[in-house]
GROMACS .gro file of N, CA and C in nm:
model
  519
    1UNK      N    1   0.083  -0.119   0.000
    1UNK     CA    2   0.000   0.000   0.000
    1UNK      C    3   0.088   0.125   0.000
    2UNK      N    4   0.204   0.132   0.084
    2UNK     CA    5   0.288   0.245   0.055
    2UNK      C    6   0.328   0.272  -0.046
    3UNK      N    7   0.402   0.159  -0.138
    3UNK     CA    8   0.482   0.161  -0.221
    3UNK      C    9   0.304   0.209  -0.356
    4UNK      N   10   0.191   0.190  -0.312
    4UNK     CA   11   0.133   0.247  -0.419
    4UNK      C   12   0.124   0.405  -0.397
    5UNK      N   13   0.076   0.431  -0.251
    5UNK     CA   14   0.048   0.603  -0.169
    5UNK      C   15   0.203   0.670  -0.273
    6UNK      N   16   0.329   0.627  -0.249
    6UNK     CA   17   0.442   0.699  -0.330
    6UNK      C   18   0.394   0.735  -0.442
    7UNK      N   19   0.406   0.614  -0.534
    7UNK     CA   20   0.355   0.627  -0.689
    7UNK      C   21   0.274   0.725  -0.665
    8UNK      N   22   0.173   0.725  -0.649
    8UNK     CA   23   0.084   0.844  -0.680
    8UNK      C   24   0.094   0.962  -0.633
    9UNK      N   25   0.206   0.976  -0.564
    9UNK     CA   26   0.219   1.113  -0.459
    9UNK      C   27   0.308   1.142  -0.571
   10UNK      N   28   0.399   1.087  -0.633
   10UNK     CA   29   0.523   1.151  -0.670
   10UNK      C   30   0.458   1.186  -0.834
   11UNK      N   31   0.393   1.093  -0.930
   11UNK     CA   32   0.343   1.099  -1.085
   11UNK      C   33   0.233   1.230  -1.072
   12UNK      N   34   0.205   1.218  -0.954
   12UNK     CA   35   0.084   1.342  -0.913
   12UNK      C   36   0.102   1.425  -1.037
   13UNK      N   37   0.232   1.513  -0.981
   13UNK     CA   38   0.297   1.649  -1.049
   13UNK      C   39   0.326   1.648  -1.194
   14UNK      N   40   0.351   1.514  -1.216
   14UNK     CA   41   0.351   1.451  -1.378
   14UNK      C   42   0.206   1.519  -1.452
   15UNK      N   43   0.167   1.440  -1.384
   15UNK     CA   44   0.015   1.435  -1.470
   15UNK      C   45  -0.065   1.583  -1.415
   16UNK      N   46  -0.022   1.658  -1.284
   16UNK     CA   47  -0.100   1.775  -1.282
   16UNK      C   48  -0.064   1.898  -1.333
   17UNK      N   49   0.067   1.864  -1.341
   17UNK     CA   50   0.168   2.008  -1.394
   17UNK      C   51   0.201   2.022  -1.537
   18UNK      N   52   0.154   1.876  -1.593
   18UNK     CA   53   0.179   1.825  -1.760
   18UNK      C   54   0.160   1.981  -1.778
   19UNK      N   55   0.027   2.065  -1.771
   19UNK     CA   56  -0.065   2.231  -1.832
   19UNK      C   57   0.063   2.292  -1.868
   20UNK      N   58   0.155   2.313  -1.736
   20UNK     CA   59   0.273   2.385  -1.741
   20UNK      C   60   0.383   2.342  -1.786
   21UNK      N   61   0.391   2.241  -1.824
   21UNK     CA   62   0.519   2.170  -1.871
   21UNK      C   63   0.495   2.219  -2.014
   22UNK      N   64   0.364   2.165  -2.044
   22UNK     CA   65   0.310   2.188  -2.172
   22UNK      C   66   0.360   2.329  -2.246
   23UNK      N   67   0.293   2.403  -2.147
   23UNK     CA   68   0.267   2.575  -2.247
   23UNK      C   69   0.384   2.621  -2.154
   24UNK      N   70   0.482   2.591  -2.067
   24UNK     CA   71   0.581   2.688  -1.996
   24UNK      C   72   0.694   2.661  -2.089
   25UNK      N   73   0.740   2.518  -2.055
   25UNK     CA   74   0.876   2.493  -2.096
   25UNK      C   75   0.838   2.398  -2.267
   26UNK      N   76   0.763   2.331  -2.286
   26UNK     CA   77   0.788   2.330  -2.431
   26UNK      C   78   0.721   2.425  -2.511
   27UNK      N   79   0.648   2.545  -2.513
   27UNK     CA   80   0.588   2.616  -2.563
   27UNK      C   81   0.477   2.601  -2.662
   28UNK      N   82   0.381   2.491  -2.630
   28UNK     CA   83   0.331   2.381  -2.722
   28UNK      C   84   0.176   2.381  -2.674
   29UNK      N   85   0.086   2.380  -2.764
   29UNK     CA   86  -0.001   2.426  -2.761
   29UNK      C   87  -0.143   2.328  -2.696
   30UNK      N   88  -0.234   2.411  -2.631
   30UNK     CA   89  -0.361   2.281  -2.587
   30UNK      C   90  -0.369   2.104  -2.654
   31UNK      N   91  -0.355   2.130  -2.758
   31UNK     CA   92  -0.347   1.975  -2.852
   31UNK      C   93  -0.249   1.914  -2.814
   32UNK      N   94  -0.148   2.000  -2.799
   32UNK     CA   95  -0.026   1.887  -2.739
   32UNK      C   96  -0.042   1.864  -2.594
   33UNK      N   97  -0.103   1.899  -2.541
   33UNK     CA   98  -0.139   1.861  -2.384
   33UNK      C   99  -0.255   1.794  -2.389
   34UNK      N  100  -0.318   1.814  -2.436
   34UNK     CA  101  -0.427   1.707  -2.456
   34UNK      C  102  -0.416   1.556  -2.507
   35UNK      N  103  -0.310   1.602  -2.616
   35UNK     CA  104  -0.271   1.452  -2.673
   35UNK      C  105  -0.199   1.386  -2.525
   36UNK      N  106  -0.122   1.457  -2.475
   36UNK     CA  107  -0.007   1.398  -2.348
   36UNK      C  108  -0.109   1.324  -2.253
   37UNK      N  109  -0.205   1.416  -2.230
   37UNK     CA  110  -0.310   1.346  -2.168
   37UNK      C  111  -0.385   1.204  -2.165
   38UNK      N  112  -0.400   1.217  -2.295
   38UNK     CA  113  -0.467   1.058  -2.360
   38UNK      C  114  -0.403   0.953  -2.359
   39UNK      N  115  -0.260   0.968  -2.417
   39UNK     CA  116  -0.157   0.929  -2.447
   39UNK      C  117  -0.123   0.837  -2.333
   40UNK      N  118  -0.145   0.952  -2.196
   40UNK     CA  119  -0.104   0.875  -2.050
   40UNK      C  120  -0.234   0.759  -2.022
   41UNK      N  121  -0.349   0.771  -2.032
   41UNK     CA  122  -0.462   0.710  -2.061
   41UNK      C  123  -0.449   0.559  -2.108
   42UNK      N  124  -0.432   0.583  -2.243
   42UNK     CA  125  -0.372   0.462  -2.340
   42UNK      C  126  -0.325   0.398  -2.259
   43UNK      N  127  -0.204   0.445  -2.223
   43UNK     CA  128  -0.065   0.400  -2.167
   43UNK      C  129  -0.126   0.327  -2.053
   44UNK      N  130  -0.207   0.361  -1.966
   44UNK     CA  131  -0.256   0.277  -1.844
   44UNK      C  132  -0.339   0.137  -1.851
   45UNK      N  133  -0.456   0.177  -1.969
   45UNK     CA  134  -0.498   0.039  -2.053
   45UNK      C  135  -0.447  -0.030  -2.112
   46UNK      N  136  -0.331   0.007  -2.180
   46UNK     CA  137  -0.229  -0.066  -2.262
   46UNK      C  138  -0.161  -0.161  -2.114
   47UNK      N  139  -0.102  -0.118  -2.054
   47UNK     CA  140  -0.027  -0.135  -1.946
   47UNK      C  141  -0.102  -0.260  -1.840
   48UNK      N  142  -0.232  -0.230  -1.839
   48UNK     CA  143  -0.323  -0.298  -1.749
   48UNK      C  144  -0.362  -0.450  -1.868
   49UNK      N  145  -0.348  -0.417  -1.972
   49UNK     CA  146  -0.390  -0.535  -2.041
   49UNK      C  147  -0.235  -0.606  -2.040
   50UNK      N  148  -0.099  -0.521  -2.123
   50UNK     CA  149   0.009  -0.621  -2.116
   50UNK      C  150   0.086  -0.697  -2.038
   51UNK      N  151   0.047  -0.622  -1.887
   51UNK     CA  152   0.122  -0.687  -1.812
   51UNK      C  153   0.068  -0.840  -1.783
   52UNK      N  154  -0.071  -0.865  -1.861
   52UNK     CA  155  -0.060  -1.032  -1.840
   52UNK      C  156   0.037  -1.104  -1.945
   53UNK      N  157   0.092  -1.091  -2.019
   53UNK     CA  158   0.162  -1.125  -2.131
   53UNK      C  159   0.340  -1.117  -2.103
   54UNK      N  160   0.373  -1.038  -1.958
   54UNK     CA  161   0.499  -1.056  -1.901
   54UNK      C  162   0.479  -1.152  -1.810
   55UNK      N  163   0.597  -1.314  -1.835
   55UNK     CA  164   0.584  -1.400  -1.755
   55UNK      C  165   0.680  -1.373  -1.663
   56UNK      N  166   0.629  -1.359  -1.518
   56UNK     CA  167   0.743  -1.320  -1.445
   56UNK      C  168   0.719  -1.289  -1.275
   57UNK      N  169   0.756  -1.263  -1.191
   57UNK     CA  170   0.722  -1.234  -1.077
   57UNK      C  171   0.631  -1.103  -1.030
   58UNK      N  172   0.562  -1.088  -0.918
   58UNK     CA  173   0.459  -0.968  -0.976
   58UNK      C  174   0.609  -0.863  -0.878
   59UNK      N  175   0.678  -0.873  -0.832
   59UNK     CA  176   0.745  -0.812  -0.775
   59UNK      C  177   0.881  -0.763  -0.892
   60UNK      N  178   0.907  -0.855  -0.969
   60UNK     CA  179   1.003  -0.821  -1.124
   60UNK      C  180   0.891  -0.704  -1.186
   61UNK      N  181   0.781  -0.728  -1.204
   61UNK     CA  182   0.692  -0.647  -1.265
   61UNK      C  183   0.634  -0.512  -1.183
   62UNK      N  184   0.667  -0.519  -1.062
   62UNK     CA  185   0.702  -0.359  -0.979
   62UNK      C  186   0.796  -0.307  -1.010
   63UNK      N  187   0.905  -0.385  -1.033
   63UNK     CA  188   1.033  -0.346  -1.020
   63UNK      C  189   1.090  -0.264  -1.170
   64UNK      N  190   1.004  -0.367  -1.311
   64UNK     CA  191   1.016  -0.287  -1.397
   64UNK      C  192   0.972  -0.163  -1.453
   65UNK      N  193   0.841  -0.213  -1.384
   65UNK     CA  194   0.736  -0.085  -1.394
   65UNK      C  195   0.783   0.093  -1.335
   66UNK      N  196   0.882   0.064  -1.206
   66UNK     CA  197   0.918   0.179  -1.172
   66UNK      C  198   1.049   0.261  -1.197
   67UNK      N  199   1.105   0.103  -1.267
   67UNK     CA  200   1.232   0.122  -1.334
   67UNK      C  201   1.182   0.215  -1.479
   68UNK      N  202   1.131   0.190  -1.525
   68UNK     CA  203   1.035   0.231  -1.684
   68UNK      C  204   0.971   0.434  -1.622
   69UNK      N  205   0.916   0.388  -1.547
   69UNK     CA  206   0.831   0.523  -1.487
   69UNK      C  207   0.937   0.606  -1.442
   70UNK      N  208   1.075   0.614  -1.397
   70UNK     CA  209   1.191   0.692  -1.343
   70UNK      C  210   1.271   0.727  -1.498
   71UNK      N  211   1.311   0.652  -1.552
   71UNK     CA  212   1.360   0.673  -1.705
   71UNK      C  213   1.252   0.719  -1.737
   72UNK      N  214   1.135   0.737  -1.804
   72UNK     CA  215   1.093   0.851  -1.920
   72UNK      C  216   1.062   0.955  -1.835
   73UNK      N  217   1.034   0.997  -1.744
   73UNK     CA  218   0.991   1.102  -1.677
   73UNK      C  219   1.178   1.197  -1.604
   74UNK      N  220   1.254   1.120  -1.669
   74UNK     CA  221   1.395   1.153  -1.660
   74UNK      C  222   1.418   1.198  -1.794
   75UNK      N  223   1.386   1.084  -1.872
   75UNK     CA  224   1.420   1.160  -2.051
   75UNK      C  225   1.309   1.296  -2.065
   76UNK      N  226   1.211   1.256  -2.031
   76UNK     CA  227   1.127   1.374  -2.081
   76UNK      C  228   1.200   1.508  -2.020
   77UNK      N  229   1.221   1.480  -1.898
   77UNK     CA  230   1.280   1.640  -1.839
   77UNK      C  231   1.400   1.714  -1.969
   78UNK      N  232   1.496   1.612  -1.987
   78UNK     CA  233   1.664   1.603  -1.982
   78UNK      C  234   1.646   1.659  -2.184
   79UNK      N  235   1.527   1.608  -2.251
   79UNK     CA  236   1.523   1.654  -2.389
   79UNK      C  237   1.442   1.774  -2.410
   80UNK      N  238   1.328   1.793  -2.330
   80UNK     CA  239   1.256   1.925  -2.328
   80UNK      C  240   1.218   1.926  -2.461
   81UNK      N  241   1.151   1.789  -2.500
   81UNK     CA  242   1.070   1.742  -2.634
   81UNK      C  243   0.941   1.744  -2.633
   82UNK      N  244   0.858   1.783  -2.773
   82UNK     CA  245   0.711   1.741  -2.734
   82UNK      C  246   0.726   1.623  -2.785
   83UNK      N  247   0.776   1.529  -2.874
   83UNK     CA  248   0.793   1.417  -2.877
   83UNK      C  249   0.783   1.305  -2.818
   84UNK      N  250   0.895   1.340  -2.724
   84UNK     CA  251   0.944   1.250  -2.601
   84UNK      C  252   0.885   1.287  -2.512
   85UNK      N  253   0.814   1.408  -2.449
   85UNK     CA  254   0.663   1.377  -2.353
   85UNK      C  255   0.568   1.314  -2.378
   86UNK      N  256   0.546   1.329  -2.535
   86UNK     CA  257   0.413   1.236  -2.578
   86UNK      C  258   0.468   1.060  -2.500
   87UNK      N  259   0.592   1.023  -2.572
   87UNK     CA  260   0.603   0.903  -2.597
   87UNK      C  261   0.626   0.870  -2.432
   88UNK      N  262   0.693   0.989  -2.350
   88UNK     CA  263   0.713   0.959  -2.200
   88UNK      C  264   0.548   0.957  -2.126
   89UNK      N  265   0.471   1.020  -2.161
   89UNK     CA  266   0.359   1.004  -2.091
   89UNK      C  267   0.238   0.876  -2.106
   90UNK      N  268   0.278   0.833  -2.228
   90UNK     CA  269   0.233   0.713  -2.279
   90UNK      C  270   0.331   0.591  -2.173
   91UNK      N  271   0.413   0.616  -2.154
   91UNK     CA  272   0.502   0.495  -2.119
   91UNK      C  273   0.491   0.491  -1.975
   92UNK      N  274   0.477   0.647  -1.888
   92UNK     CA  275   0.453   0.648  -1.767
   92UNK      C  276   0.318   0.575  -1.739
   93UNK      N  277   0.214   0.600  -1.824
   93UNK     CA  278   0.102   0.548  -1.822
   93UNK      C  279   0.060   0.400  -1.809
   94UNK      N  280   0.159   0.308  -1.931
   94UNK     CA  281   0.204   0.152  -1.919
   94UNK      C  282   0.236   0.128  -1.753
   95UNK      N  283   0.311   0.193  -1.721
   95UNK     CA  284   0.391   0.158  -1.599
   95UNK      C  285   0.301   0.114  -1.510
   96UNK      N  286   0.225   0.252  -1.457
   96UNK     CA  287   0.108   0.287  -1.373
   96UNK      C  288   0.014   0.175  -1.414
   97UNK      N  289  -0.048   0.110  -1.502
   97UNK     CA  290  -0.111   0.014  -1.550
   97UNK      C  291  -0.043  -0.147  -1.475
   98UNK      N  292   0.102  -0.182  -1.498
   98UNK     CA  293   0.170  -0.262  -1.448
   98UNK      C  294   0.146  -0.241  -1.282
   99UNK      N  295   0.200  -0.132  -1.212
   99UNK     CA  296   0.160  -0.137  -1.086
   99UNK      C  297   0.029  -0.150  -1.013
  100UNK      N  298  -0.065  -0.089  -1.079
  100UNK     CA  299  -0.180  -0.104  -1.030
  100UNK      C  300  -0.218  -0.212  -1.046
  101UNK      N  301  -0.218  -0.308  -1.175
  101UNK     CA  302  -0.297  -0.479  -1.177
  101UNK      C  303  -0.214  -0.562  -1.076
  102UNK      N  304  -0.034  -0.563  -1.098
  102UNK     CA  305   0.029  -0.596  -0.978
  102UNK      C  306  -0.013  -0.614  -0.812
  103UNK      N  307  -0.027  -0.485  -0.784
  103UNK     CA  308  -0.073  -0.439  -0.645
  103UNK      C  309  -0.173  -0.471  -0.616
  104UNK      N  310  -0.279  -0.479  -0.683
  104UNK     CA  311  -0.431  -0.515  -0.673
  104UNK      C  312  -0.437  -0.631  -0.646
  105UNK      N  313  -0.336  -0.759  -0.760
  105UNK     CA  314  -0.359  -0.856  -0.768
  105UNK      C  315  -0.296  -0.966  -0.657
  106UNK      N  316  -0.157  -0.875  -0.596
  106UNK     CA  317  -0.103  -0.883  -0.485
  106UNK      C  318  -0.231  -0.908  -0.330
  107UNK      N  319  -0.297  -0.776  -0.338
  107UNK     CA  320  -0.398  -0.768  -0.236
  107UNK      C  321  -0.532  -0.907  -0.238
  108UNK      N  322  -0.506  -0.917  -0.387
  108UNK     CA  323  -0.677  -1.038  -0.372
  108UNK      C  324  -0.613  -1.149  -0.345
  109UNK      N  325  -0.448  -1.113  -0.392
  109UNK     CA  326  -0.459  -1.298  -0.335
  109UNK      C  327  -0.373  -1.288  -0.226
  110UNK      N  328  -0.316  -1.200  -0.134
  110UNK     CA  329  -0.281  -1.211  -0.014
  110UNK      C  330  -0.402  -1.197   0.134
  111UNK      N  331  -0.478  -1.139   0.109
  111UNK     CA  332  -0.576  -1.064   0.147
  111UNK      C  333  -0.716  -1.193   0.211
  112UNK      N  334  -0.704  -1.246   0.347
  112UNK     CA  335  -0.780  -1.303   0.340
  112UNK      C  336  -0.967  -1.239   0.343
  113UNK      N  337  -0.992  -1.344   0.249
  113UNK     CA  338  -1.169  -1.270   0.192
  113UNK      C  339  -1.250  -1.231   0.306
  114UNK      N  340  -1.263  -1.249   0.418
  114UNK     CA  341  -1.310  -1.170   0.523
  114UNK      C  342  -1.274  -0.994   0.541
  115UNK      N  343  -1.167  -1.000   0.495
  115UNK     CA  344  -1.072  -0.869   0.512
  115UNK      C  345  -1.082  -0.780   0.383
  116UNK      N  346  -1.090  -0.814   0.266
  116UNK     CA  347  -1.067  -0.797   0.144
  116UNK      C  348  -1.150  -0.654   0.082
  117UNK      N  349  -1.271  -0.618   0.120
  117UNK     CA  350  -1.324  -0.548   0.127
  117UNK      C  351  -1.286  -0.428   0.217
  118UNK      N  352  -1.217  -0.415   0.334
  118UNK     CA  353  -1.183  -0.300   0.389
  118UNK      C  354  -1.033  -0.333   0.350
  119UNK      N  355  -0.934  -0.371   0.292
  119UNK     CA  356  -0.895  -0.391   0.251
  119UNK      C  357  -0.796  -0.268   0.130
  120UNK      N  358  -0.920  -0.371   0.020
  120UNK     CA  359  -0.942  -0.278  -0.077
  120UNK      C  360  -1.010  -0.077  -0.052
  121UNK      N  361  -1.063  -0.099   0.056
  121UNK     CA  362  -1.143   0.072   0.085
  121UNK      C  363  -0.976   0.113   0.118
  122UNK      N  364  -0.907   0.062   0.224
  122UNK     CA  365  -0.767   0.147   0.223
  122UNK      C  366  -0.701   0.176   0.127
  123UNK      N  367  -0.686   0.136   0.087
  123UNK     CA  368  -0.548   0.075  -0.060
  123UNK      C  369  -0.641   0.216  -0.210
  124UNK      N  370  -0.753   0.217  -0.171
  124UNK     CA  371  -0.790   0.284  -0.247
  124UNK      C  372  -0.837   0.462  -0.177
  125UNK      N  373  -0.872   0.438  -0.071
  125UNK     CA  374  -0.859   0.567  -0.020
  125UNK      C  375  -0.707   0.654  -0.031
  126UNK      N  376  -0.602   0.588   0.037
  126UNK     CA  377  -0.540   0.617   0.039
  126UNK      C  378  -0.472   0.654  -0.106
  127UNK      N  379  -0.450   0.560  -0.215
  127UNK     CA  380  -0.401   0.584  -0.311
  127UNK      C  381  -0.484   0.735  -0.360
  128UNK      N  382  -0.586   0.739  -0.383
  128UNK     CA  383  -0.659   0.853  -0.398
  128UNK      C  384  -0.684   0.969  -0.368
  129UNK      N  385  -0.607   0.987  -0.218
  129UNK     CA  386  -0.576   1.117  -0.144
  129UNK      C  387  -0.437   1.131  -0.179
  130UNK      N  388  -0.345   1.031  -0.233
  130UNK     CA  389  -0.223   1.079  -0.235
  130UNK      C  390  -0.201   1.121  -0.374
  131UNK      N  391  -0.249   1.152  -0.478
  131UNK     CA  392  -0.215   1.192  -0.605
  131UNK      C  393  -0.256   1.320  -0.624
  132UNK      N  394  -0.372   1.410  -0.532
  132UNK     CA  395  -0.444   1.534  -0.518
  132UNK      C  396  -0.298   1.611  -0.412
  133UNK      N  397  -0.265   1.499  -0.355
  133UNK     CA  398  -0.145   1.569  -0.240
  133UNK      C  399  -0.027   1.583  -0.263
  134UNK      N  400   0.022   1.488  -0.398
  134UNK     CA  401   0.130   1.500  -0.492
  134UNK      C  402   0.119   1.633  -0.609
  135UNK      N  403   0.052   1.656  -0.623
  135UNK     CA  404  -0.003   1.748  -0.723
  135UNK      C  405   0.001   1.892  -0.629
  136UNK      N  406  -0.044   1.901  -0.512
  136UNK     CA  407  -0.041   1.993  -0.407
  136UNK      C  408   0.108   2.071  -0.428
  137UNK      N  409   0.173   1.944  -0.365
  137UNK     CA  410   0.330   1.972  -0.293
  137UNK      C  411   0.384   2.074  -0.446
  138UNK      N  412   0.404   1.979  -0.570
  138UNK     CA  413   0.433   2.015  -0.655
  138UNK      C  414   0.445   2.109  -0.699
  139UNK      N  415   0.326   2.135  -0.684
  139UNK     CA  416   0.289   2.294  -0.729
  139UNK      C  417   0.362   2.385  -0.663
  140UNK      N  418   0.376   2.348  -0.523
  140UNK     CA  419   0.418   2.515  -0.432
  140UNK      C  420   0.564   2.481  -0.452
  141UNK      N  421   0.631   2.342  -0.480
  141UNK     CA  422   0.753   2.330  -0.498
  141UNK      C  423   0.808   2.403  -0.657
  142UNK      N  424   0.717   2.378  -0.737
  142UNK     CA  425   0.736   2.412  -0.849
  142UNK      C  426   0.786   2.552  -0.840
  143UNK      N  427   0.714   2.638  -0.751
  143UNK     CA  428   0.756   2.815  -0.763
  143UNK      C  429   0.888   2.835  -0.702
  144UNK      N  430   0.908   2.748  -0.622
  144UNK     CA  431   1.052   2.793  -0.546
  144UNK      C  432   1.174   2.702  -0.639
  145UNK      N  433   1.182   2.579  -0.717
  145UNK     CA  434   1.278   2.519  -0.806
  145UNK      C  435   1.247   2.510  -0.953
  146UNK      N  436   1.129   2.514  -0.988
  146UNK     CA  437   1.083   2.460  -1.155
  146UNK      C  438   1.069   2.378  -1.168
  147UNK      N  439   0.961   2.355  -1.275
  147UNK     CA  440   0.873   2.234  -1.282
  147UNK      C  441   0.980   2.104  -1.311
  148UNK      N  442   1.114   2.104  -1.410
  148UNK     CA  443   1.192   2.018  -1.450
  148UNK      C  444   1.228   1.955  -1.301
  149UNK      N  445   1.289   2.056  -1.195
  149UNK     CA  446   1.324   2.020  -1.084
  149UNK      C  447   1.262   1.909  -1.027
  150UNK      N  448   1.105   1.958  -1.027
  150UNK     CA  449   1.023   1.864  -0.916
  150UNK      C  450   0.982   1.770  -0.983
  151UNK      N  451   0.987   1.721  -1.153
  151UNK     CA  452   1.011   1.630  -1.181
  151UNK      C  453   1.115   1.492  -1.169
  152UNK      N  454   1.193   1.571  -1.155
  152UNK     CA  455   1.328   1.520  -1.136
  152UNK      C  456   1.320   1.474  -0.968
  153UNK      N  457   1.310   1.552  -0.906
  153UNK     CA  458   1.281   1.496  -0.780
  153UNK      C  459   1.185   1.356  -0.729
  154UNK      N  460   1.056   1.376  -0.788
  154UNK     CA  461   0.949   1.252  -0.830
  154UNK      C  462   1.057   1.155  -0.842
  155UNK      N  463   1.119   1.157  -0.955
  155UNK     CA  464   1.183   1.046  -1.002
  155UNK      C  465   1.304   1.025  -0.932
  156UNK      N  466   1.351   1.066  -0.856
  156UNK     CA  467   1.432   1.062  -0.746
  156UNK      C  468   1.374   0.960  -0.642
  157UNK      N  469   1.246   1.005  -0.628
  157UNK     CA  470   1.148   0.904  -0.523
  157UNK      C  471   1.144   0.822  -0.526
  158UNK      N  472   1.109   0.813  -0.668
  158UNK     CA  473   1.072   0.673  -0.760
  158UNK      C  474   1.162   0.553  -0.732
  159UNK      N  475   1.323   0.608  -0.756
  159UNK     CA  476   1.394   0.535  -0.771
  159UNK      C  477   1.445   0.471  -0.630
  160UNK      N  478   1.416   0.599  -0.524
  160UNK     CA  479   1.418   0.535  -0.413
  160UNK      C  480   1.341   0.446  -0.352
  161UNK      N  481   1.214   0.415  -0.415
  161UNK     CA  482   1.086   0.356  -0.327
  161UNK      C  483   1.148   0.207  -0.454
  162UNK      N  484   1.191   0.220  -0.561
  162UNK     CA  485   1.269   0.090  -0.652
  162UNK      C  486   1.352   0.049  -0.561
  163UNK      N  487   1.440   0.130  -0.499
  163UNK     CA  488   1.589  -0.005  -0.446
  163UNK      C  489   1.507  -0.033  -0.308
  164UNK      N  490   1.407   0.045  -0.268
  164UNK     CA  491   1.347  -0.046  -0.110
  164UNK      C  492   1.271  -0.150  -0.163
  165UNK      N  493   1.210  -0.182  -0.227
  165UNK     CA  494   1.103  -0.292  -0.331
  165UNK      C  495   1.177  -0.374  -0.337
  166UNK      N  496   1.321  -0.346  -0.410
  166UNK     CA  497   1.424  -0.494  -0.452
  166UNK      C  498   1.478  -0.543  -0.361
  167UNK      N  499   1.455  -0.472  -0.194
  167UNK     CA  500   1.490  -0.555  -0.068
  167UNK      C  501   1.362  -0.616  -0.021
  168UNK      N  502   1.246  -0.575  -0.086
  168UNK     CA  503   1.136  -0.676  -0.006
  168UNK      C  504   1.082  -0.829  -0.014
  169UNK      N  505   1.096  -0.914   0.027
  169UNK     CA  506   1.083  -1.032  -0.014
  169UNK      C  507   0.893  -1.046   0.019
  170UNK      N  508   0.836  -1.089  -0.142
  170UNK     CA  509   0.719  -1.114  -0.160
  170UNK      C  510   0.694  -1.266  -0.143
  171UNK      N  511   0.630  -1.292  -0.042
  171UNK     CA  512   0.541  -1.472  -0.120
  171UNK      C  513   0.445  -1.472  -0.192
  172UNK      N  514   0.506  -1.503  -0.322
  172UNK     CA  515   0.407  -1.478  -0.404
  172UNK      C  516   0.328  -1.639  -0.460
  173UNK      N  517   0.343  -1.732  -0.360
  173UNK     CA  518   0.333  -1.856  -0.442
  173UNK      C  519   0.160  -1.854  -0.393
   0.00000   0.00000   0.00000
């Protein structure tokens, strides 16, 4: 549940600040933020459908997923492309798709069914207050470093909440 509350605290600023990323630093117009938008969309259905088609541990499949979500939201900063936001927000989107069926699927089958239902109300409350609160921080961080910054930072998170994940041992049998 933490390791989801992060994700969404940190992509928050991704997906709330895209407006300003959009029209500040690439100088690129409603359509291209709109497309970035969808794009991230896709990317989550795409993501939520392929990850049955990776045979592999659901904990390899956290692990890539945040590995994937720290690289494009790193390239996107580092090229200051509308290109490579499109293709980074699409890919952040895959990711987020991978973690969420992961995590979910983690909870139904760890989760005994008595429990499963409040359960699920945490895992989803929480995830849900933390992406309005990622988006928050962002913002007021954004005025004192720039939006590239607090991207970069996110993905700083990211990568930190990755090497605590690759010490957690899952039973996943």
């Amino acid at each position: 549940m933490l390791l989801a509350v992060i994700v969404n605290m940190v992509i928050g600023p991704v997906l709330g600040l895209n407006i300003i990323w959009t029209r500040g630093t690439l100088h690129a117009s409603a359509v291209v933020y709109s497309l970035a938008q969808a794009l991230f969309i896709i990317g989550v259905v795409a993501g939520s459908i392929l990850i049955n088609f990776v045979k592999t541990t659901f904990k390899t499949k956290l692990l890539l997923a945040l590995t994937t979500m720290t690289v494009a939201v790193t390239f996107m900063v580092l090229t200051h492309s509308i290109g490579t936001t499109l293709i980074a927000m699409m890919v952040i989107g895959m990711a987020g798709g991978f973690v969420n069926v992961s995590l979910f699927t983690l909870i139904q089958l760890k989760t005994p069914g008595k429990l499963l239902g409040r359960v699920n109300g945490a895992m989803m409350s929480c995830t849900n207050i933390s992406m309005p609160i990622g988006i928050a921080l962002g913002g007021v961080i954004t005025r004192y470093v720039g939006i590239a910054t607090v991207f970069i930072i996110g993905s700083a998170i990211t990568l930190v909440a990755l090497l605590a994940m690759s010490r957690v041992t899952l039973n996943e049998a």
